[in-house]
mmCIF file of C-alpha atoms in Angstrom:
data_model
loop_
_atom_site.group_PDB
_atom_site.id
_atom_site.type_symbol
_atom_site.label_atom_id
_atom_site.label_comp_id
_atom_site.label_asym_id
_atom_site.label_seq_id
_atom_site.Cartn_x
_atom_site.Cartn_y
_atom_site.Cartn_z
ATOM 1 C CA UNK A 6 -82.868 -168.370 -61.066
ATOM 2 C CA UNK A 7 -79.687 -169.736 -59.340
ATOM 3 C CA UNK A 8 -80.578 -172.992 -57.125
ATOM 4 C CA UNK A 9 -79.409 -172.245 -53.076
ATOM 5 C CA UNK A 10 -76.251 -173.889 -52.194
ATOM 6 C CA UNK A 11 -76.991 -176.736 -50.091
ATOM 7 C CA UNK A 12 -76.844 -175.891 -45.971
ATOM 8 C CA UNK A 13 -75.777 -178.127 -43.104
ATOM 9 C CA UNK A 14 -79.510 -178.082 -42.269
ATOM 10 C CA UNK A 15 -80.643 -179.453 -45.848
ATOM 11 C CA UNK A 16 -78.553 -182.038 -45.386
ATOM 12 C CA UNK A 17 -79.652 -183.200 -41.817
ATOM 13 C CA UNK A 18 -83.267 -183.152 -42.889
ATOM 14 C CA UNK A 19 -82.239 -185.264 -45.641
ATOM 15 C CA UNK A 20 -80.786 -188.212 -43.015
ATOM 16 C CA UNK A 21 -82.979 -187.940 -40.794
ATOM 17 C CA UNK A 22 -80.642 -186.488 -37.564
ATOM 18 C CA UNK A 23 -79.338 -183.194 -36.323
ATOM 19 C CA UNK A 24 -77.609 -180.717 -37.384
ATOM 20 C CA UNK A 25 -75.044 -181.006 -34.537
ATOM 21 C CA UNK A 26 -74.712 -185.047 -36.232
ATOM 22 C CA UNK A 27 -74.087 -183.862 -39.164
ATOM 23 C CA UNK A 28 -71.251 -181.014 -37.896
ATOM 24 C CA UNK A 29 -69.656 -184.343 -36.412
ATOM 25 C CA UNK A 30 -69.487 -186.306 -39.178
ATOM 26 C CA UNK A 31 -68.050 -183.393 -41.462
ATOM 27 C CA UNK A 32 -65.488 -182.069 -39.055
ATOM 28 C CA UNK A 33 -64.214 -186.362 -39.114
ATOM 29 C CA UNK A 34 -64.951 -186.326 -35.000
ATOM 30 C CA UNK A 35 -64.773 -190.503 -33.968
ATOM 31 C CA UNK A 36 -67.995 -190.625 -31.896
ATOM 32 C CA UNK A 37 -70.858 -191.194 -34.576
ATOM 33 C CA UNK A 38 -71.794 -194.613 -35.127
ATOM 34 C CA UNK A 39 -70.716 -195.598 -38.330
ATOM 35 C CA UNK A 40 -74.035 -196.127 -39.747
ATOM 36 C CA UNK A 41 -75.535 -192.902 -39.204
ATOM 37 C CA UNK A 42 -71.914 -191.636 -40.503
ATOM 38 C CA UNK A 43 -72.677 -193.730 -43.917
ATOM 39 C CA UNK A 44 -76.093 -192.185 -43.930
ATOM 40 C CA UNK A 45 -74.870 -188.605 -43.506
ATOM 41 C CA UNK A 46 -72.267 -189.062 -45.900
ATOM 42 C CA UNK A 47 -75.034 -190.410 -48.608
ATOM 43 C CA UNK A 48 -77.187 -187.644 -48.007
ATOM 44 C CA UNK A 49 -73.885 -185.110 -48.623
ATOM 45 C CA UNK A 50 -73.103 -186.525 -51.952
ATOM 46 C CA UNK A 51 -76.720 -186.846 -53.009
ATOM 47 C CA UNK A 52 -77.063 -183.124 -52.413
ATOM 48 C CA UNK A 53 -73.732 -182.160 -53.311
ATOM 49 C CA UNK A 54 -73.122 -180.520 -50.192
ATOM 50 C CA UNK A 55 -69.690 -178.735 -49.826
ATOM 51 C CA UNK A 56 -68.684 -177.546 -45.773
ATOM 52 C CA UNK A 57 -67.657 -174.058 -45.490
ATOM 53 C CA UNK A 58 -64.356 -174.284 -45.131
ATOM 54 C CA UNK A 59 -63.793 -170.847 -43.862
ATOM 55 C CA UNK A 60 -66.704 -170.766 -40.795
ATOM 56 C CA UNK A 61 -65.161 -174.279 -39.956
ATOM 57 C CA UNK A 62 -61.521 -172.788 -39.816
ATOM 58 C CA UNK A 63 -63.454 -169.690 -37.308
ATOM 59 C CA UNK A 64 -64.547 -171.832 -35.548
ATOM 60 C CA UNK A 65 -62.012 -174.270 -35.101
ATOM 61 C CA UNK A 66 -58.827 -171.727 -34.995
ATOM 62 C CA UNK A 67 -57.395 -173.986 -37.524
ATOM 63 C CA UNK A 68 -56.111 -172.802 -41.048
ATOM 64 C CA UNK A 69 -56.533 -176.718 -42.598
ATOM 65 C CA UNK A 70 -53.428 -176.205 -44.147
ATOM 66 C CA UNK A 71 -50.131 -178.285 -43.264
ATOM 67 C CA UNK A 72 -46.319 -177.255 -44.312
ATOM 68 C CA UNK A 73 -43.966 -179.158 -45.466
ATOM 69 C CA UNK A 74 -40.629 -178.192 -45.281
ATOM 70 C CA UNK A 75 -37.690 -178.904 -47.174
ATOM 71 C CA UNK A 76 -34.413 -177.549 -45.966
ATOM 72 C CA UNK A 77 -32.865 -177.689 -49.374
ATOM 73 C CA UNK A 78 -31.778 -176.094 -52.911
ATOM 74 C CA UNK A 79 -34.471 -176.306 -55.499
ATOM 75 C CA UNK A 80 -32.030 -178.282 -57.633
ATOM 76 C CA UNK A 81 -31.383 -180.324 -54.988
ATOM 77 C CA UNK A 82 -34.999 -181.277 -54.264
ATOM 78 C CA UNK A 83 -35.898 -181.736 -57.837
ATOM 79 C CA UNK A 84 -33.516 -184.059 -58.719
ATOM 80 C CA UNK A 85 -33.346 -186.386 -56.038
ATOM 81 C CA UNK A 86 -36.350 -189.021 -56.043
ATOM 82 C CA UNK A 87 -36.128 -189.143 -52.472
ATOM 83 C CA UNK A 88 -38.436 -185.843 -52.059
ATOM 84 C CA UNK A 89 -40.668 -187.429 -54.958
ATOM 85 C CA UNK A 90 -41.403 -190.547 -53.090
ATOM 86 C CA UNK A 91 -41.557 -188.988 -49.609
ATOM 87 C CA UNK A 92 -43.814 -186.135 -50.884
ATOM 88 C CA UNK A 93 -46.139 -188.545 -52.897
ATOM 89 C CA UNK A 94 -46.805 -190.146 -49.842
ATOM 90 C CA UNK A 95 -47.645 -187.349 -47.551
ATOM 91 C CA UNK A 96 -50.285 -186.407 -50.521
ATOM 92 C CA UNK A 97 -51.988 -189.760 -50.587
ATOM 93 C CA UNK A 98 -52.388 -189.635 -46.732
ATOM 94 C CA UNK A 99 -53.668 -185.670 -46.662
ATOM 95 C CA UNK A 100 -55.969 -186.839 -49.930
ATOM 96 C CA UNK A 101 -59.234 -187.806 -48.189
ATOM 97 C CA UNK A 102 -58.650 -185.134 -45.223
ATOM 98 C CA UNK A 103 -59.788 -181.492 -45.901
ATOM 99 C CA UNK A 104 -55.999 -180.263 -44.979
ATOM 100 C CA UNK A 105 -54.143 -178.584 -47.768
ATOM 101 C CA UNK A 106 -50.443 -178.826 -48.500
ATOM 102 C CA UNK A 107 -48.292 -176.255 -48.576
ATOM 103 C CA UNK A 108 -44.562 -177.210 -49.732
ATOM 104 C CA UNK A 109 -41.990 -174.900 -48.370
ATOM 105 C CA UNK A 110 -38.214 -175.169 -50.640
ATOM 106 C CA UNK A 111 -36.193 -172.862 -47.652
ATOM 107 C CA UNK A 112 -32.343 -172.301 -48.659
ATOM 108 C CA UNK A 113 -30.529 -171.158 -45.412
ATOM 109 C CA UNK A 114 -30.742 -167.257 -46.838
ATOM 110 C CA UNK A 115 -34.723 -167.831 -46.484
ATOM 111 C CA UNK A 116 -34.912 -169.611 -43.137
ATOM 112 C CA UNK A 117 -36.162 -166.282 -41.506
ATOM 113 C CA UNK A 118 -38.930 -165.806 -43.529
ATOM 114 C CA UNK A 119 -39.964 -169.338 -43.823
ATOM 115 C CA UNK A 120 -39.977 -169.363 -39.539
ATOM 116 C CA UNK A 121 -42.223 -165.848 -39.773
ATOM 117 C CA UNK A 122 -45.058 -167.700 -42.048
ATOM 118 C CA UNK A 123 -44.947 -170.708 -39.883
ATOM 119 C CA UNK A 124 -45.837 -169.087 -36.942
ATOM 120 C CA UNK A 125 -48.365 -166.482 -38.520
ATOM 121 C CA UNK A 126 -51.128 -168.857 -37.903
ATOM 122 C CA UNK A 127 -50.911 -169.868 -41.566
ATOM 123 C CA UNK A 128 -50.611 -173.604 -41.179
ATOM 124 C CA UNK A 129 -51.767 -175.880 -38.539
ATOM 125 C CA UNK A 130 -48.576 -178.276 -38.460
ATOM 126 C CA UNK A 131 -45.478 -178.748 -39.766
ATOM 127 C CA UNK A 132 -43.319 -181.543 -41.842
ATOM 128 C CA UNK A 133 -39.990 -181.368 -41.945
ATOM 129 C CA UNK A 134 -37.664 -183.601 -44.191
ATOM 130 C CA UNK A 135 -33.700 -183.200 -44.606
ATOM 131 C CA UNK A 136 -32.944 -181.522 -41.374
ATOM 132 C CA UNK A 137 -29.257 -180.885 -40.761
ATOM 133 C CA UNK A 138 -27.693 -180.307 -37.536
ATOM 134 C CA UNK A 139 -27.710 -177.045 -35.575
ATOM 135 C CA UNK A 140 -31.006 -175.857 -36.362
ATOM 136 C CA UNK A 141 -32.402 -175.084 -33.243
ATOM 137 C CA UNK A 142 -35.229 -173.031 -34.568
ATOM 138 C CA UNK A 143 -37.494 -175.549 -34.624
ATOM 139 C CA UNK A 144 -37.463 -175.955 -30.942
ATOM 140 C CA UNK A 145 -39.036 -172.405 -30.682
ATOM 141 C CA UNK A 146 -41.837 -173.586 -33.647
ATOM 142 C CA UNK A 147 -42.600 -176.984 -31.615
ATOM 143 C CA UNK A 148 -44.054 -174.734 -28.631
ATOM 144 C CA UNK A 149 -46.552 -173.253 -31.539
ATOM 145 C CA UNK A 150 -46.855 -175.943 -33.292
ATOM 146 C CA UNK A 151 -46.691 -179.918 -33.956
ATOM 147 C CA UNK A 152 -43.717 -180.751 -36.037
ATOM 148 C CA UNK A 153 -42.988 -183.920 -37.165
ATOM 149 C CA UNK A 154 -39.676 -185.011 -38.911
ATOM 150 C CA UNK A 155 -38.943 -187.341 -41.375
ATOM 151 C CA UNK A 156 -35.513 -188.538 -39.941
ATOM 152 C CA UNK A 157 -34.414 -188.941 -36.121
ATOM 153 C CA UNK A 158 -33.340 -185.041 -35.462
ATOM 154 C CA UNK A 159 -29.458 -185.281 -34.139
ATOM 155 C CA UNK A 160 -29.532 -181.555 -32.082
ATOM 156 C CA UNK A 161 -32.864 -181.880 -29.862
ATOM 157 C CA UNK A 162 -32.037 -180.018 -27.100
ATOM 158 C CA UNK A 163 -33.975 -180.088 -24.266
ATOM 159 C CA UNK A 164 -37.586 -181.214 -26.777
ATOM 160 C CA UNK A 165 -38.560 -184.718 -27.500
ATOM 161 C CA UNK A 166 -39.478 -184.026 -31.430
ATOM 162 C CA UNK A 167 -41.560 -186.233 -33.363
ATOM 163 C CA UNK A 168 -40.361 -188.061 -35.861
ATOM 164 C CA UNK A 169 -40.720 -190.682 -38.734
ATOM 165 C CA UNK A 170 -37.562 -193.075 -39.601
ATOM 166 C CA UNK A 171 -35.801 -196.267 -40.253
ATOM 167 C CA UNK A 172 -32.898 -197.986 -38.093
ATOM 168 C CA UNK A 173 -30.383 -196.436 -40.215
ATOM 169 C CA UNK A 174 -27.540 -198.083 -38.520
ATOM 170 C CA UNK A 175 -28.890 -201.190 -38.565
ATOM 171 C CA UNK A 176 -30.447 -200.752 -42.189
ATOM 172 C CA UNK A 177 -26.645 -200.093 -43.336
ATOM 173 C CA UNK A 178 -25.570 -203.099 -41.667
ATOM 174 C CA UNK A 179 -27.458 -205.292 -43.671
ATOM 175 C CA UNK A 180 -25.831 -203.725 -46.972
ATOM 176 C CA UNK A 181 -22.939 -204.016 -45.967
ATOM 177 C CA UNK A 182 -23.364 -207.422 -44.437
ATOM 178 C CA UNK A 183 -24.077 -208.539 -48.510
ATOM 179 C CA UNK A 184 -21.269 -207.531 -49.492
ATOM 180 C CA UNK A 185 -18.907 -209.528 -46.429
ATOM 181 C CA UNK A 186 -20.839 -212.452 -47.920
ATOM 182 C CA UNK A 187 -19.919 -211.662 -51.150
ATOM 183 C CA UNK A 188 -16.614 -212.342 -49.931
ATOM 184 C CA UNK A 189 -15.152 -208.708 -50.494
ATOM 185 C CA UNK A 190 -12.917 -207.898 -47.931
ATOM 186 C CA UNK A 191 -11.856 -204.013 -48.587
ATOM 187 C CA UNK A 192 -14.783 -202.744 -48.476
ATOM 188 C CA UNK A 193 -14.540 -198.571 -49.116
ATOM 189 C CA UNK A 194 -18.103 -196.596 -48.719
ATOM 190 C CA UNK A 195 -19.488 -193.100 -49.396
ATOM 191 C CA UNK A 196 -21.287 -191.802 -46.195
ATOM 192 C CA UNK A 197 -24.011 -189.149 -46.676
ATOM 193 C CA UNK A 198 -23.463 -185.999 -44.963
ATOM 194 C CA UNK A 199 -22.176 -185.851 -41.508
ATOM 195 C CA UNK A 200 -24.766 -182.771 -40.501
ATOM 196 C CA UNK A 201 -27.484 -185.190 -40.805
ATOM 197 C CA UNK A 202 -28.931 -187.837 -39.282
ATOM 198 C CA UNK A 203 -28.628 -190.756 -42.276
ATOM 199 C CA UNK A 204 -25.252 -189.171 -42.662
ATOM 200 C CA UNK A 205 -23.953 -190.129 -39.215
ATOM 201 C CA UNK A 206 -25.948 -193.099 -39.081
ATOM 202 C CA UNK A 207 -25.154 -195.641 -42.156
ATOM 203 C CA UNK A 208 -21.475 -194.304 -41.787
ATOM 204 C CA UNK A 209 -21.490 -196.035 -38.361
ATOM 205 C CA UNK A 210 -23.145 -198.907 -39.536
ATOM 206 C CA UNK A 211 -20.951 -199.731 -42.430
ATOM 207 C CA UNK A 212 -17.905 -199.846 -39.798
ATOM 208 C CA UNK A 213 -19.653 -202.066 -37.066
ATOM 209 C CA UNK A 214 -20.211 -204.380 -39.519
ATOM 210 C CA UNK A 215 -16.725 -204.510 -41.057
ATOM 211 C CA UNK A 216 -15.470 -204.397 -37.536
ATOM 212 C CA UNK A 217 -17.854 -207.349 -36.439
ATOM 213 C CA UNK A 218 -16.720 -209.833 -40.027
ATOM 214 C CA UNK A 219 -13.293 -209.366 -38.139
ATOM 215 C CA UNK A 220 -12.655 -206.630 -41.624
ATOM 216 C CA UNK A 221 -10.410 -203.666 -41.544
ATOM 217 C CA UNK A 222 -12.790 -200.293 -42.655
ATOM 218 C CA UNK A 223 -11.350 -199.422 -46.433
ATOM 219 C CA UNK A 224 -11.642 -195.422 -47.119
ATOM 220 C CA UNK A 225 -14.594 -193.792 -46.536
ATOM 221 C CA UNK A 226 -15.530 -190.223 -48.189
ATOM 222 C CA UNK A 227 -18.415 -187.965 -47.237
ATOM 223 C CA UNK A 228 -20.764 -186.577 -50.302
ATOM 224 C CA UNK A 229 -24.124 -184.862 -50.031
ATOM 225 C CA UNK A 230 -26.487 -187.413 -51.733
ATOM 226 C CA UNK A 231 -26.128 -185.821 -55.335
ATOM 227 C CA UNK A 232 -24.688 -187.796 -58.049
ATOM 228 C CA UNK A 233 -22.046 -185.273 -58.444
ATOM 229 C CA UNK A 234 -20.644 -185.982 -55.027
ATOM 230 C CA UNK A 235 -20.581 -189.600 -55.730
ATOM 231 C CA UNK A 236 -18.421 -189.360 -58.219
ATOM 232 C CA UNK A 237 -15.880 -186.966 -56.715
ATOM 233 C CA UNK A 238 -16.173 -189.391 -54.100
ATOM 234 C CA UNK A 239 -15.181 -192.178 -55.582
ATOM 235 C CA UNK A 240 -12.552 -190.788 -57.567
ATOM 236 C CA UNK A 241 -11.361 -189.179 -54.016
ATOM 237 C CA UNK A 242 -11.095 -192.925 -52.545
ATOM 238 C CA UNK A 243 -10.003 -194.527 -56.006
ATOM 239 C CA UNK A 244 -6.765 -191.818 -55.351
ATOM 240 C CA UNK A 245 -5.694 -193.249 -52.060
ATOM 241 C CA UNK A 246 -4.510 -196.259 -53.941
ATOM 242 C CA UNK A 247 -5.962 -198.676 -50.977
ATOM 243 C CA UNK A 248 -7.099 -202.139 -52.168
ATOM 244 C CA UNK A 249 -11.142 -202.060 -53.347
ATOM 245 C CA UNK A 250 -13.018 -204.683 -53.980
ATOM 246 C CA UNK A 251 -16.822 -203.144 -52.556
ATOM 247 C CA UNK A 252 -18.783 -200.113 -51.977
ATOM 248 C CA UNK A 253 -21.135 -199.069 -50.047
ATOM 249 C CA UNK A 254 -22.743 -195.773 -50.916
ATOM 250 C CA UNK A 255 -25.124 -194.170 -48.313
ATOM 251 C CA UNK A 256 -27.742 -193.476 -51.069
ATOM 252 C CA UNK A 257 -28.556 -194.769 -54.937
ATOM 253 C CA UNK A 258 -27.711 -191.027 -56.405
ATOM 254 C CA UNK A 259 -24.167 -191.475 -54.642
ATOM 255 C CA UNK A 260 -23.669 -194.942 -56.048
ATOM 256 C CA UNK A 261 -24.705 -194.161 -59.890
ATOM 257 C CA UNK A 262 -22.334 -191.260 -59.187
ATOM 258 C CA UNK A 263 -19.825 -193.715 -58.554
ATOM 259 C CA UNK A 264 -20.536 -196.391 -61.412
ATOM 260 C CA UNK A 265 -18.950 -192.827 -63.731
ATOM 261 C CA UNK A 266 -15.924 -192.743 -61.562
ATOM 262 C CA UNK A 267 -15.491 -196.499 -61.393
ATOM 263 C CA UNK A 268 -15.724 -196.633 -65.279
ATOM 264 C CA UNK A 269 -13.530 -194.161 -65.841
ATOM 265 C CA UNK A 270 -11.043 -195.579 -64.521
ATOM 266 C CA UNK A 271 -11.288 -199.313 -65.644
ATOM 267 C CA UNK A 272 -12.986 -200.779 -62.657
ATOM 268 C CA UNK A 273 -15.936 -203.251 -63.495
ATOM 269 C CA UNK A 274 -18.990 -203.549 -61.186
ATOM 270 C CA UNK A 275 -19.409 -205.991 -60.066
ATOM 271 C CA UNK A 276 -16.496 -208.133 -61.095
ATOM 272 C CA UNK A 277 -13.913 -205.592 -59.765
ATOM 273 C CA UNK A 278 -16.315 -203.623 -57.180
ATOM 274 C CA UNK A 279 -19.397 -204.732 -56.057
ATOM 275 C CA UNK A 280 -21.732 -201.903 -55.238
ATOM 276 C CA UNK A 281 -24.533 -201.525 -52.739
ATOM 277 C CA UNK A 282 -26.929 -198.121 -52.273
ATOM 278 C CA UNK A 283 -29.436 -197.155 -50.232
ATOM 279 C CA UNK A 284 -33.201 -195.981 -51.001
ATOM 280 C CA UNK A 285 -34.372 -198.224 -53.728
ATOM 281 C CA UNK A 286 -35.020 -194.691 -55.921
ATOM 282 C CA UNK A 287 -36.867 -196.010 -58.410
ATOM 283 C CA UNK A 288 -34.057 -195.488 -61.210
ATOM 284 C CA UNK A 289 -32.151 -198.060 -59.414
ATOM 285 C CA UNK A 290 -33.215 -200.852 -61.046
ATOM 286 C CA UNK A 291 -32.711 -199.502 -64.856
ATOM 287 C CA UNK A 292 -29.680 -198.390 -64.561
ATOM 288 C CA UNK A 293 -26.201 -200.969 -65.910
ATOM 289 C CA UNK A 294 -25.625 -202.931 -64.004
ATOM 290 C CA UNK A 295 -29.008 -202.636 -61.662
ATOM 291 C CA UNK A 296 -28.098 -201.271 -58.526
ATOM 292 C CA UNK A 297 -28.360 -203.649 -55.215
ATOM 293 C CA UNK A 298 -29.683 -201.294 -52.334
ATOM 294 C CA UNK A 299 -31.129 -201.031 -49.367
ATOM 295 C CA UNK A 300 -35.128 -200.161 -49.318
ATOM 296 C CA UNK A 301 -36.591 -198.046 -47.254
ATOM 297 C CA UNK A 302 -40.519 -197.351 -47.666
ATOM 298 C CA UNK A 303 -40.397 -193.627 -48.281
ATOM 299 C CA UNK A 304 -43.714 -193.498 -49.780
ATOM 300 C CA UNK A 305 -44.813 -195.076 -46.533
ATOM 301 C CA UNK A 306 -42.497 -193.025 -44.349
ATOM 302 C CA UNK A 307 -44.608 -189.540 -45.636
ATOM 303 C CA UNK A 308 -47.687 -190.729 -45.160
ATOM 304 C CA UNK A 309 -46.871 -191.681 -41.612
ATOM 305 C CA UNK A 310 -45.323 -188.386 -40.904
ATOM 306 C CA UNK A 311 -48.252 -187.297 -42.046
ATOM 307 C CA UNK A 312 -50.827 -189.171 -40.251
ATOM 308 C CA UNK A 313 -48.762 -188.041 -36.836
ATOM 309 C CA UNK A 314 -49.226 -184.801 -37.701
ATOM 310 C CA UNK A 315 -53.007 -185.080 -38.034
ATOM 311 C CA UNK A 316 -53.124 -186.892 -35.004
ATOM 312 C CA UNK A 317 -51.331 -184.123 -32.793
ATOM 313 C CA UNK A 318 -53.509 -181.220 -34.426
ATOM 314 C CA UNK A 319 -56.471 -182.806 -33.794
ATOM 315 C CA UNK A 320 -55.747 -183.327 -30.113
ATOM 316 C CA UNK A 321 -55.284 -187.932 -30.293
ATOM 317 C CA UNK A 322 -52.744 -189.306 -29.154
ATOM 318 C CA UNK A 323 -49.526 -189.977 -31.826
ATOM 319 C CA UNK A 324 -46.244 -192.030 -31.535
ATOM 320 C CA UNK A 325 -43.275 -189.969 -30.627
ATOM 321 C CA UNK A 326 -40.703 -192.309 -32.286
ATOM 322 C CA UNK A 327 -42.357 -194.384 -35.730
ATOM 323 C CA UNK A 328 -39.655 -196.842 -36.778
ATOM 324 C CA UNK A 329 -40.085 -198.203 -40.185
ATOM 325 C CA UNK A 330 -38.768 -201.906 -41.239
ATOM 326 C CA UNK A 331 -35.875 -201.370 -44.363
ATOM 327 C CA UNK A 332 -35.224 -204.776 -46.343
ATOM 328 C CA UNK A 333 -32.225 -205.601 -49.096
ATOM 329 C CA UNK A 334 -33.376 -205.266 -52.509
ATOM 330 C CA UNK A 335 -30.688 -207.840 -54.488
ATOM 331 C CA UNK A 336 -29.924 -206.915 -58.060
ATOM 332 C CA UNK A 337 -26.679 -207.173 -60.125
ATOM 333 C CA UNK A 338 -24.223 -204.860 -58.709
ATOM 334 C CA UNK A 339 -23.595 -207.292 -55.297
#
């Protein structure tokens, strides 16, 4: 004969309180003391109780699920460790919760659907990383929904978004500012791209630092954060036949891109150019020679974004702006 599934009442007999103590605890509400919590948790596990999700969801008009949205080619996604990192955290934060992830790749032909299911009443909240400028659409979601961005959004309109980031001009600063100590004084760089917010950012903060050592600004090309584009980057600048002693690169893939291009045509790093990225990827630090870069906590950063999501679907009170500290990560390169 097949044993009955454990019940919310079973499982307040078992501790000792009510049923409506025991809703609390499972639904995560803050007002239990945090000994009958313990208690009510103990008496869960020792009966195996499992909540049902779907009367919870009725009841609550929430789906427990949370989308995360990546404005992006698959290839794109897949190959940069930037996702990886920013992904792993949001799933080590949404681990202990009962929310589910959902992972949305949206090319620009799909952006129609993608804002359809979003507003269905599929998904309770929204993360967005890699937004580019001129998307307005998400202005219309935030009145549905919470959104929270990973990145300072540059086209807010008339709404105050949410958002997750670093000082990006400041962060680029710093890398830069190694290099000036360095002593390199034609200093070229490959910005990120200028629809996005790190784009626009670390390119302005590579020139206010050259301009502040009392430094001329060498060439500066625009890639997309793919290797690829580092290297026709690179060779790009290496054609203008200025002087080049440094680079900075607005991200690691656009650096390594540029170690090919360097190579190719004779240049040494760090002897001839030093080098500085940005991210810290975690292939920076194996590749010849190992890449100086600018860190920024992206595991961190997703699991932030999505703790302020939480927060705003369950009604507490979140941070509009989160700014995250970025350090210099010295290696060979500079």
């Amino acid at each position: 004969m097949k044993q009955k599934a454990p019940t919310l009442e079973m499982v307040a007999a078992h501790a000792g309180v009510s049923r409506a103590t025991v809703s609390r605890v499972v639904n995560g509400a803050p007002t239990v003391n945090p000994e009958v919590a313990e208690t009510v948790r103990r008496s869960i596990d020792a009966l195996n109780y499992v909540p049902n999700r779907a009367a919870r969801s009725l009841a609550s008009h929430r789906s427990q699920s949370i989308a995360l949205v990546v404005p992006e080619t698959a290839n794109k996604v897949f190959a940069d460790p930037f996702f990886a990192s920013v992904i792993q955290g949001v799933a080590m934060e949404l681990s202990p919760t009962d929310y589910t992830l959902n992972m949305i790749i949206e090319s620009e032909s799909q952006a129609p659907k993608t804002r359809r299911y979003l507003m269905g009443g599929n998904v309770d909240g929204v993360l967005v990383i890699s937004h580019h400028f001129g998307d307005r659409s998400w202005e219309a979601i935030s009145d549905t929904l919470p959104v929270v961005f990973g990145g300072r959004p540059l086209d807010r309109g008339d709404v105050e978004h949410y958002y997750v980031d670093i000082d990006n001009v400041a962060a680029a600063r710093m890398g830069v500012q190694r290099l000036v100590d360095l002593g390199r004084k034609h200093v070229a760089t490959i910005a990120g791209p200028q629809d996005m917010p790190p784009g626009v950012d670390r390119l302005q903060g590579w020139r206010e630092c050259l301009v502040a050592a009392g430094l001329e600004p060498g060439p500066a090309e625009a890639g997309d954060f793919t290797s690829e584009s580092g290297l026709e980057a690179m060779e790009r600048i290496l054609a203008t036949d200025q002087p080049i002693d440094a680079l900075f690169a607005a991200n690691d893939q656009m650096a390594i891109g540029a170690y090919t291009a360097l190579r190719r045509a004779g240049l040494r790093v760090p002897e001839d150019v030093a080098v500085v990225g940005f991210d810290d990827s975690y292939f920076s630090a194996s590749v010849d020679p190992p890449l100086t870069t600018v860190r920024q906590p992206l595991v961190g950063m997703g699991a932030t974004m999505a703790r302020t999501l939480v927060q705003l679907i369950e009604g507490r009170d979140a941070s509009r702006a989160t700014i995250l500290d970025a350090g210099l990560v010295v290696r060979t390169s500079a």
